[in-house]
Short mmCIF file of C-alpha atoms and ligand atoms in Angstrom, two decimals:
data_model
loop_
_atom_site.label_atom_id
_atom_site.label_comp_id
_atom_site.label_asym_id
_atom_site.label_seq_id
_atom_site.Cartn_x
_atom_site.Cartn_y
_atom_site.Cartn_z
CA MET A 1033 -47.56 7.67 1.28
CA THR A 1034 -43.88 8.08 1.96
CA THR A 1035 -41.47 5.24 1.29
CA ARG A 1036 -39.68 3.32 3.98
CA THR A 1037 -36.28 4.74 3.02
CA ARG A 1038 -37.57 8.29 3.12
CA ARG A 1039 -38.99 7.74 6.63
CA LEU A 1040 -35.55 6.53 7.74
CA ARG A 1041 -33.93 9.77 6.63
CA GLY A 1042 -36.02 12.12 8.72
CA SER A 1043 -33.88 12.35 11.83
CA GLU A 1044 -30.14 12.67 12.06
CA ILE A 1045 -29.98 10.20 14.93
CA LEU A 1046 -32.00 7.68 12.94
CA ARG A 1047 -29.88 8.24 9.81
CA HIS A 1048 -26.83 7.32 11.82
CA MET A 1049 -28.63 4.37 13.42
CA VAL A 1050 -29.34 2.73 10.07
CA ARG A 1051 -26.01 3.32 8.39
CA GLU A 1052 -24.88 0.17 6.60
CA THR A 1053 -21.22 1.05 6.57
CA ARG A 1054 -19.28 1.56 9.78
CA LEU A 1055 -15.78 2.93 9.93
CA SER A 1056 -13.13 2.86 12.59
CA ALA A 1057 -9.73 4.53 12.61
CA ASP A 1058 -8.38 1.05 13.36
CA SER A 1059 -9.22 0.08 9.77
CA LEU A 1060 -6.91 2.74 8.35
CA VAL A 1061 -3.28 2.32 7.32
CA TYR A 1062 -1.06 5.35 6.76
CA PRO A 1063 1.78 5.11 4.20
CA LEU A 1064 5.07 6.76 5.17
CA PHE A 1065 8.22 7.39 3.12
CA VAL A 1066 11.67 7.12 4.62
CA ARG A 1067 14.86 7.96 2.77
CA GLU A 1068 18.43 7.51 3.74
CA GLY A 1069 20.10 10.42 5.53
CA LYS A 1070 19.77 12.36 8.75
CA ASN A 1071 17.41 14.96 10.08
CA ILE A 1072 15.25 14.97 6.95
CA GLU A 1073 11.64 16.15 6.95
CA GLU A 1074 10.84 17.23 3.42
CA ALA A 1075 7.54 18.02 1.82
CA LEU A 1076 6.59 15.89 -1.18
CA PRO A 1077 5.57 18.13 -4.09
CA THR A 1078 3.48 15.44 -5.84
CA LEU A 1079 1.74 14.48 -2.59
CA PRO A 1080 0.80 17.80 -0.97
CA GLY A 1081 0.61 17.45 2.80
CA GLN A 1082 2.83 14.34 2.91
CA THR A 1083 6.37 14.30 4.27
CA ARG A 1084 9.45 12.25 3.55
CA TYR A 1085 11.52 11.37 6.61
CA SER A 1086 14.91 9.85 7.40
CA PRO A 1087 15.24 6.88 9.78
CA ASP A 1088 16.00 9.21 12.71
CA THR A 1089 12.95 11.48 12.13
CA LEU A 1090 10.34 8.93 11.07
CA ALA A 1091 9.13 8.55 14.66
CA LYS A 1092 7.75 12.11 14.37
CA GLY A 1093 5.55 11.08 11.47
CA VAL A 1094 4.39 8.06 13.41
CA GLU A 1095 3.70 10.12 16.50
CA GLY A 1096 1.59 12.65 14.60
CA ALA A 1097 -0.57 9.86 13.21
CA LEU A 1098 -0.87 8.11 16.58
CA GLN A 1099 -2.13 11.38 18.04
CA ALA A 1100 -4.75 11.52 15.28
CA GLY A 1101 -5.83 7.97 16.20
CA VAL A 1102 -4.12 6.00 13.40
CA ARG A 1103 -2.09 3.04 14.65
CA SER A 1104 -0.96 1.19 11.49
CA PHE A 1105 1.68 2.24 9.01
CA LEU A 1106 3.00 1.09 5.65
CA LEU A 1107 6.67 1.94 5.18
CA PHE A 1108 8.40 2.65 1.87
CA GLY A 1109 12.17 3.10 1.69
CA ILE A 1110 14.31 5.20 -0.63
CA PRO A 1111 17.98 4.17 -0.52
CA GLU A 1112 20.98 6.39 -1.18
CA THR A 1113 22.46 3.99 -3.71
CA LYS A 1114 20.76 1.76 -6.23
CA ASP A 1115 22.17 -1.11 -8.25
CA ASP A 1116 20.89 -3.66 -10.72
CA LYS A 1117 20.22 -6.22 -7.95
CA GLY A 1118 18.56 -3.89 -5.45
CA PHE A 1119 21.01 -4.75 -2.65
CA GLU A 1120 19.75 -2.03 -0.31
CA ALA A 1121 16.33 -3.70 -0.15
CA TYR A 1122 17.72 -6.66 1.80
CA ASN A 1123 20.67 -4.94 3.46
CA GLU A 1124 20.29 -5.62 7.21
CA THR A 1125 21.27 -1.99 7.80
CA GLY A 1126 19.20 -0.59 4.93
CA VAL A 1127 16.96 2.44 5.26
CA VAL A 1128 13.73 0.60 6.13
CA GLN A 1129 15.54 -1.74 8.51
CA GLN A 1130 17.03 1.27 10.36
CA ALA A 1131 13.67 3.02 10.43
CA LEU A 1132 11.94 -0.07 11.83
CA ARG A 1133 14.44 -0.38 14.67
CA ASN A 1134 14.11 3.30 15.56
CA VAL A 1135 10.33 3.43 15.49
CA LYS A 1136 10.02 0.19 17.46
CA LYS A 1137 12.39 1.62 20.07
CA SER A 1138 10.09 4.63 20.49
CA PHE A 1139 6.66 3.05 20.22
CA GLY A 1140 6.94 -0.73 20.63
CA LYS A 1141 3.58 -2.41 20.19
CA ASP A 1142 1.68 0.90 20.03
CA ALA A 1143 2.52 1.28 16.33
CA PHE A 1144 1.84 -1.57 13.89
CA LEU A 1145 4.49 -1.44 11.19
CA ILE A 1146 3.89 -2.96 7.78
CA THR A 1147 6.64 -2.88 5.16
CA ASP A 1148 6.29 -2.78 1.40
CA VAL A 1149 8.49 -5.54 -0.02
CA CYS A 1150 9.55 -4.76 -3.59
CA LEU A 1151 12.76 -4.08 -5.44
CA CYS A 1152 11.63 -1.12 -7.58
CA GLU A 1153 12.80 1.58 -5.17
CA TYR A 1154 16.19 -0.15 -4.88
CA THR A 1155 17.09 -1.14 -8.43
CA SER A 1156 18.94 1.23 -10.75
CA HIS A 1157 16.53 0.27 -13.57
CA GLY A 1158 13.47 0.84 -11.38
CA HIS A 1159 11.81 -2.49 -12.10
CA CYS A 1160 10.23 -4.62 -9.40
CA GLY A 1161 12.41 -7.62 -10.22
CA LEU A 1162 15.80 -8.46 -11.68
CA ILE A 1163 16.28 -7.78 -15.38
CA ASP A 1164 17.12 -10.52 -17.78
CA SER A 1165 18.47 -8.42 -20.59
CA CYS A 1166 18.51 -11.05 -23.29
CA GLY A 1167 15.17 -12.62 -23.11
CA ASP A 1168 11.79 -13.35 -21.71
CA GLY A 1169 12.98 -13.85 -18.14
CA GLY A 1170 10.62 -16.70 -17.47
CA ARG A 1171 7.78 -14.25 -17.89
CA GLY A 1172 7.02 -15.11 -21.45
CA GLY A 1173 7.00 -11.44 -22.33
CA HIS A 1174 9.71 -10.67 -24.85
CA ARG A 1175 9.45 -6.91 -24.83
CA GLU A 1176 12.05 -4.58 -26.25
CA GLY A 1177 14.84 -7.04 -25.55
CA TYR A 1178 14.42 -7.29 -21.80
CA GLY A 1179 12.29 -9.21 -19.39
CA VAL A 1180 11.82 -9.25 -15.65
CA ASP A 1181 13.33 -12.45 -14.33
CA ASN A 1182 10.62 -13.62 -11.98
CA ASP A 1183 12.30 -16.63 -10.44
CA SER A 1184 15.71 -15.14 -9.67
CA THR A 1185 13.90 -12.25 -7.93
CA LEU A 1186 12.14 -14.52 -5.42
CA PRO A 1187 15.10 -15.27 -3.11
CA LEU A 1188 15.81 -11.52 -2.90
CA LEU A 1189 12.21 -10.77 -1.93
CA ALA A 1190 12.42 -13.53 0.69
CA LYS A 1191 15.63 -12.00 2.08
CA THR A 1192 14.04 -8.55 2.13
CA ALA A 1193 10.98 -9.78 4.04
CA LEU A 1194 13.16 -11.64 6.54
CA SER A 1195 15.40 -8.62 7.12
CA HIS A 1196 12.30 -6.50 7.75
CA ALA A 1197 10.89 -9.05 10.20
CA ARG A 1198 14.24 -9.17 12.03
CA ALA A 1199 14.26 -5.37 12.26
CA GLY A 1200 10.80 -5.35 13.84
CA ALA A 1201 8.20 -5.35 11.04
CA ASP A 1202 4.82 -6.54 12.31
CA MET A 1203 3.64 -7.54 8.83
CA VAL A 1204 5.19 -7.63 5.34
CA ALA A 1205 3.49 -6.68 2.09
CA PRO A 1206 4.87 -7.97 -1.23
CA SER A 1207 3.94 -5.47 -3.91
CA GLY A 1208 6.01 -6.50 -6.91
CA MET A 1209 3.53 -8.92 -8.49
CA MET A 1210 6.18 -11.62 -8.87
CA ASP A 1211 4.68 -15.11 -9.12
CA GLY A 1212 5.56 -17.17 -6.05
CA ALA A 1213 6.62 -14.19 -3.89
CA VAL A 1214 4.23 -15.05 -1.07
CA ALA A 1215 5.42 -18.68 -0.92
CA ALA A 1216 9.08 -17.64 -0.98
CA MET A 1217 8.62 -15.07 1.78
CA ARG A 1218 6.48 -17.40 3.88
CA ALA A 1219 9.09 -20.17 3.72
CA ALA A 1220 11.96 -17.84 4.62
CA MET A 1221 10.10 -16.38 7.57
CA ASP A 1222 8.84 -19.77 8.81
CA GLU A 1223 12.34 -21.24 8.74
CA ASN A 1224 13.82 -18.34 10.66
CA GLY A 1225 11.49 -17.92 13.59
CA PHE A 1226 8.89 -15.59 12.09
CA ALA A 1227 6.07 -18.05 11.46
CA GLU A 1228 3.71 -15.67 13.26
CA THR A 1229 4.47 -12.66 11.06
CA PRO A 1230 1.57 -12.21 8.62
CA ILE A 1231 1.77 -11.43 4.91
CA MET A 1232 -0.52 -8.84 3.35
CA SER A 1233 -0.23 -9.46 -0.37
CA TYR A 1234 -0.84 -6.98 -3.15
CA ALA A 1235 -2.43 -9.84 -5.06
CA ALA A 1236 -4.65 -7.75 -7.31
CA LYS A 1237 -2.49 -4.87 -8.42
CA TYR A 1238 -3.24 -3.20 -11.72
CA ALA A 1239 -0.77 -1.46 -14.01
CA SER A 1240 -2.19 1.95 -13.17
CA ALA A 1241 -1.51 5.52 -14.18
CA PHE A 1242 -2.61 6.48 -10.66
CA TYR A 1243 0.79 5.49 -9.21
CA GLY A 1244 2.49 8.51 -10.81
CA PRO A 1245 2.86 10.76 -7.75
CA PHE A 1246 4.20 7.82 -5.72
CA ARG A 1247 6.93 7.10 -8.22
CA GLU A 1248 8.06 10.70 -7.90
CA ALA A 1249 8.01 10.45 -4.10
CA ALA A 1250 9.80 7.09 -4.02
CA GLY A 1251 12.07 7.70 -7.00
CA SER A 1252 10.92 4.38 -8.43
CA ALA A 1253 9.78 5.11 -11.96
CA PRO A 1254 11.09 2.44 -14.36
CA GLN A 1255 14.03 3.74 -16.39
CA PHE A 1256 12.80 1.91 -19.49
CA GLY A 1257 9.67 0.03 -20.43
CA ASP A 1258 6.69 -0.28 -18.10
CA ARG A 1259 5.23 -2.67 -15.55
CA LYS A 1260 2.63 -4.18 -17.83
CA THR A 1261 4.33 -7.58 -18.01
CA TYR A 1262 3.85 -8.15 -14.27
CA GLN A 1263 1.05 -5.83 -13.14
CA MET A 1264 -2.51 -6.53 -14.25
CA ASP A 1265 -4.37 -5.20 -17.26
CA TYR A 1266 -7.29 -3.08 -16.08
CA HIS A 1267 -9.57 -4.67 -18.63
CA ASN A 1268 -9.58 -7.82 -16.52
CA GLY A 1269 -11.62 -8.59 -13.42
CA ARG A 1270 -11.74 -12.37 -13.09
CA GLU A 1271 -7.97 -12.51 -13.42
CA ALA A 1272 -7.75 -10.68 -10.10
CA LEU A 1273 -9.68 -13.46 -8.38
CA LYS A 1274 -7.35 -16.03 -9.89
CA ARG A 1275 -4.26 -14.22 -8.62
CA ILE A 1276 -5.88 -13.81 -5.21
CA ASP A 1277 -6.62 -17.56 -5.01
CA ILE A 1278 -3.00 -18.33 -5.87
CA ASP A 1279 -1.65 -15.97 -3.19
CA ILE A 1280 -4.00 -17.39 -0.58
CA GLY A 1281 -2.79 -20.87 -1.53
CA GLU A 1282 0.78 -19.69 -0.94
CA GLY A 1283 -0.08 -18.42 2.54
CA ALA A 1284 -1.25 -14.80 2.25
CA ASP A 1285 -3.16 -13.57 5.32
CA ILE A 1286 -4.68 -10.37 3.94
CA ILE A 1287 -5.33 -9.45 0.30
CA ILE A 1288 -4.82 -5.98 -1.18
CA VAL A 1289 -6.70 -4.61 -4.15
CA LYS A 1290 -4.99 -1.63 -5.78
CA PRO A 1291 -5.83 1.06 -6.83
CA ALA A 1292 -9.08 1.57 -4.89
CA LEU A 1293 -11.61 3.86 -6.61
CA PRO A 1294 -11.01 2.56 -10.15
CA CYS A 1295 -11.34 -1.00 -8.73
CA LEU A 1296 -14.41 -0.85 -6.51
CA ASP A 1297 -15.89 -3.70 -8.54
CA ILE A 1298 -12.81 -5.78 -7.77
CA VAL A 1299 -13.02 -4.92 -4.07
CA SER A 1300 -16.62 -6.00 -4.06
CA LYS A 1301 -15.99 -9.24 -5.96
CA THR A 1302 -13.00 -10.05 -3.77
CA ALA A 1303 -14.97 -9.54 -0.57
CA ALA A 1304 -17.63 -11.93 -1.87
CA HIS A 1305 -15.05 -14.44 -3.11
CA ILE A 1306 -12.70 -14.88 -0.13
CA SER A 1307 -12.97 -15.21 3.62
CA LEU A 1308 -9.71 -13.41 4.41
CA PRO A 1309 -9.66 -9.67 5.16
CA VAL A 1310 -9.61 -7.39 2.13
CA ALA A 1311 -7.54 -4.19 2.04
CA ALA A 1312 -7.94 -1.51 -0.61
CA TYR A 1313 -5.09 0.86 -1.39
CA SER A 1314 -6.24 4.35 -2.28
CA VAL A 1315 -3.08 5.24 -4.15
CA SER A 1316 -1.08 8.40 -4.65
CA GLY A 1317 -2.94 9.52 -7.78
CA GLU A 1318 -6.31 9.23 -6.06
CA TYR A 1319 -5.03 11.43 -3.22
CA ALA A 1320 -3.31 13.90 -5.54
CA MET A 1321 -6.41 14.19 -7.71
CA ILE A 1322 -8.56 15.32 -4.77
CA LYS A 1323 -5.81 17.63 -3.50
CA ALA A 1324 -5.29 19.27 -6.90
CA ALA A 1325 -8.99 19.64 -7.68
CA ALA A 1326 -9.63 21.10 -4.24
CA ALA A 1327 -6.68 23.49 -4.55
CA SER A 1328 -8.24 24.76 -7.79
CA GLY A 1329 -11.54 25.26 -6.03
CA PHE A 1330 -13.28 22.64 -8.20
CA VAL A 1331 -14.32 20.27 -5.41
CA ASP A 1332 -14.52 20.31 -1.64
CA GLU A 1333 -11.56 18.36 -0.25
CA TYR A 1334 -13.16 17.17 2.97
CA GLY A 1335 -16.39 16.10 1.30
CA THR A 1336 -14.75 14.23 -1.57
CA MET A 1337 -12.27 12.56 0.80
CA CYS A 1338 -15.07 11.33 3.07
CA GLU A 1339 -17.31 10.16 0.25
CA SER A 1340 -14.67 8.31 -1.72
CA SER A 1341 -13.25 6.64 1.40
CA VAL A 1342 -16.62 5.45 2.68
CA ALA A 1343 -17.33 4.07 -0.80
CA VAL A 1344 -14.34 1.74 -0.47
CA PHE A 1345 -15.72 0.28 2.76
CA ARG A 1346 -19.22 0.11 1.29
CA ALA A 1347 -17.77 -1.95 -1.57
CA GLY A 1348 -16.59 -4.47 1.00
CA ALA A 1349 -13.08 -3.52 2.09
CA ASP A 1350 -12.10 -4.21 5.70
CA ILE A 1351 -8.98 -2.04 5.57
CA LEU A 1352 -8.17 1.19 3.73
CA ILE A 1353 -4.59 2.21 3.03
CA THR A 1354 -4.70 5.95 2.44
CA TYR A 1355 -2.65 9.14 2.56
CA PHE A 1356 -5.77 10.74 4.11
CA ALA A 1357 -5.63 8.40 7.14
CA LYS A 1358 -5.14 11.17 9.73
CA GLU A 1359 -7.87 13.41 8.28
CA LEU A 1360 -10.25 10.45 8.03
CA ALA A 1361 -9.60 9.50 11.65
CA GLY A 1362 -10.63 13.07 12.50
CA ALA A 1363 -13.80 12.80 10.41
CA ILE A 1364 -14.70 9.55 12.16
CA ARG A 1365 -14.08 11.07 15.58
CA LYS A 1366 -16.34 14.01 14.72
CA GLY A 1367 -19.05 11.64 13.57
CA ASP A 1368 -19.12 12.99 10.01
CA ILE A 1369 -18.53 9.47 8.73
CA GLY A 1370 -18.73 6.05 10.31
C1 LIG B 753 6.00 -0.68 -5.42
C2 LIG B 753 4.75 0.09 -5.14
C3 LIG B 753 4.13 1.08 -5.90
C4 LIG B 753 3.07 1.55 -5.12
C5 LIG B 753 3.06 0.83 -3.95
N1 LIG B 753 4.09 -0.09 -3.98
C6 LIG B 753 4.50 1.66 -7.21
C7 LIG B 753 4.35 0.89 -8.43
O1 LIG B 753 3.89 -0.25 -8.47
O2 LIG B 753 4.78 1.45 -9.43
C8 LIG B 753 2.15 2.67 -5.49
C9 LIG B 753 1.49 3.36 -4.34
C10 LIG B 753 0.84 4.65 -4.66
O3 LIG B 753 0.70 5.08 -5.82
O4 LIG B 753 0.41 5.30 -3.69
N2 LIG B 753 5.92 -1.62 -6.41
#
């Protein structure tokens, strides 16, 4: 006697009929890098296949993805000048703000623009918050004579979010793991006419070695120390749920778990724990790992991309942020996945 599951695998049509996990290109978000300057379209060596644009060329990157069927974007900015307070992050004419205005002029509501709100790309020290050089910075972590000053960072994150909303951002995404960032951004946007702009919070973000290629691409590696005083320790799972509850209490609309593959258990627990949408961020190192292994002939790129991306949805994610967004949209269209 054959088993029920074996009988359901006999026909391709039936296999597709009984698939538990369904994918749509509308669930994909494509990260894009924009740096200050003009007429820039440069390949990113640590993220093969990805391009860094300037505000005047970014629309090309958006257009290419729209043609592939991807309609949502996550923007990261790289300023020309950095300082210890990250001024360019909240400069009304900063690189992301310029890019938002340009892309909105070209595509209006056809492209959904999400912005990463963090100081690390804009500070000379590369940390996600201001540095309190003499002490624990309200963080309790007295490490090597410096601390990230959580509370003095919050007004700057609020200003950054507001400047993005004013420039046309459809949603803002705080990624710096500062306590109270969601509340500060929500209040600033509510008071200034952007009560309807949602916040997608990187609530469960681990201190991960998988962010390496991104830090090269965004020029945001910390100049000293690490991010372990504000990002989460990967030994901890329940702590993620606690941080998620706090962010939801502060007004988050969507929750991000990051990275994705090393955190499928967290994605799954989060999906069971909350009623808000869950996004998983398949980060730069996950992408680069597949690219590098495939380039060496060790694995098949298309197959590993499809399998690892479907696994994120199977774990319970509603949204996948991925550098493979365009290729995945193609795989969905062809019926290979979804
Ligand atoms: C900014 C930020 C980082 C990533 C997204 N937002 C870098 C970091 O936390 O060091 C990583 C994304 C990726 O690796 O693809 N804080």
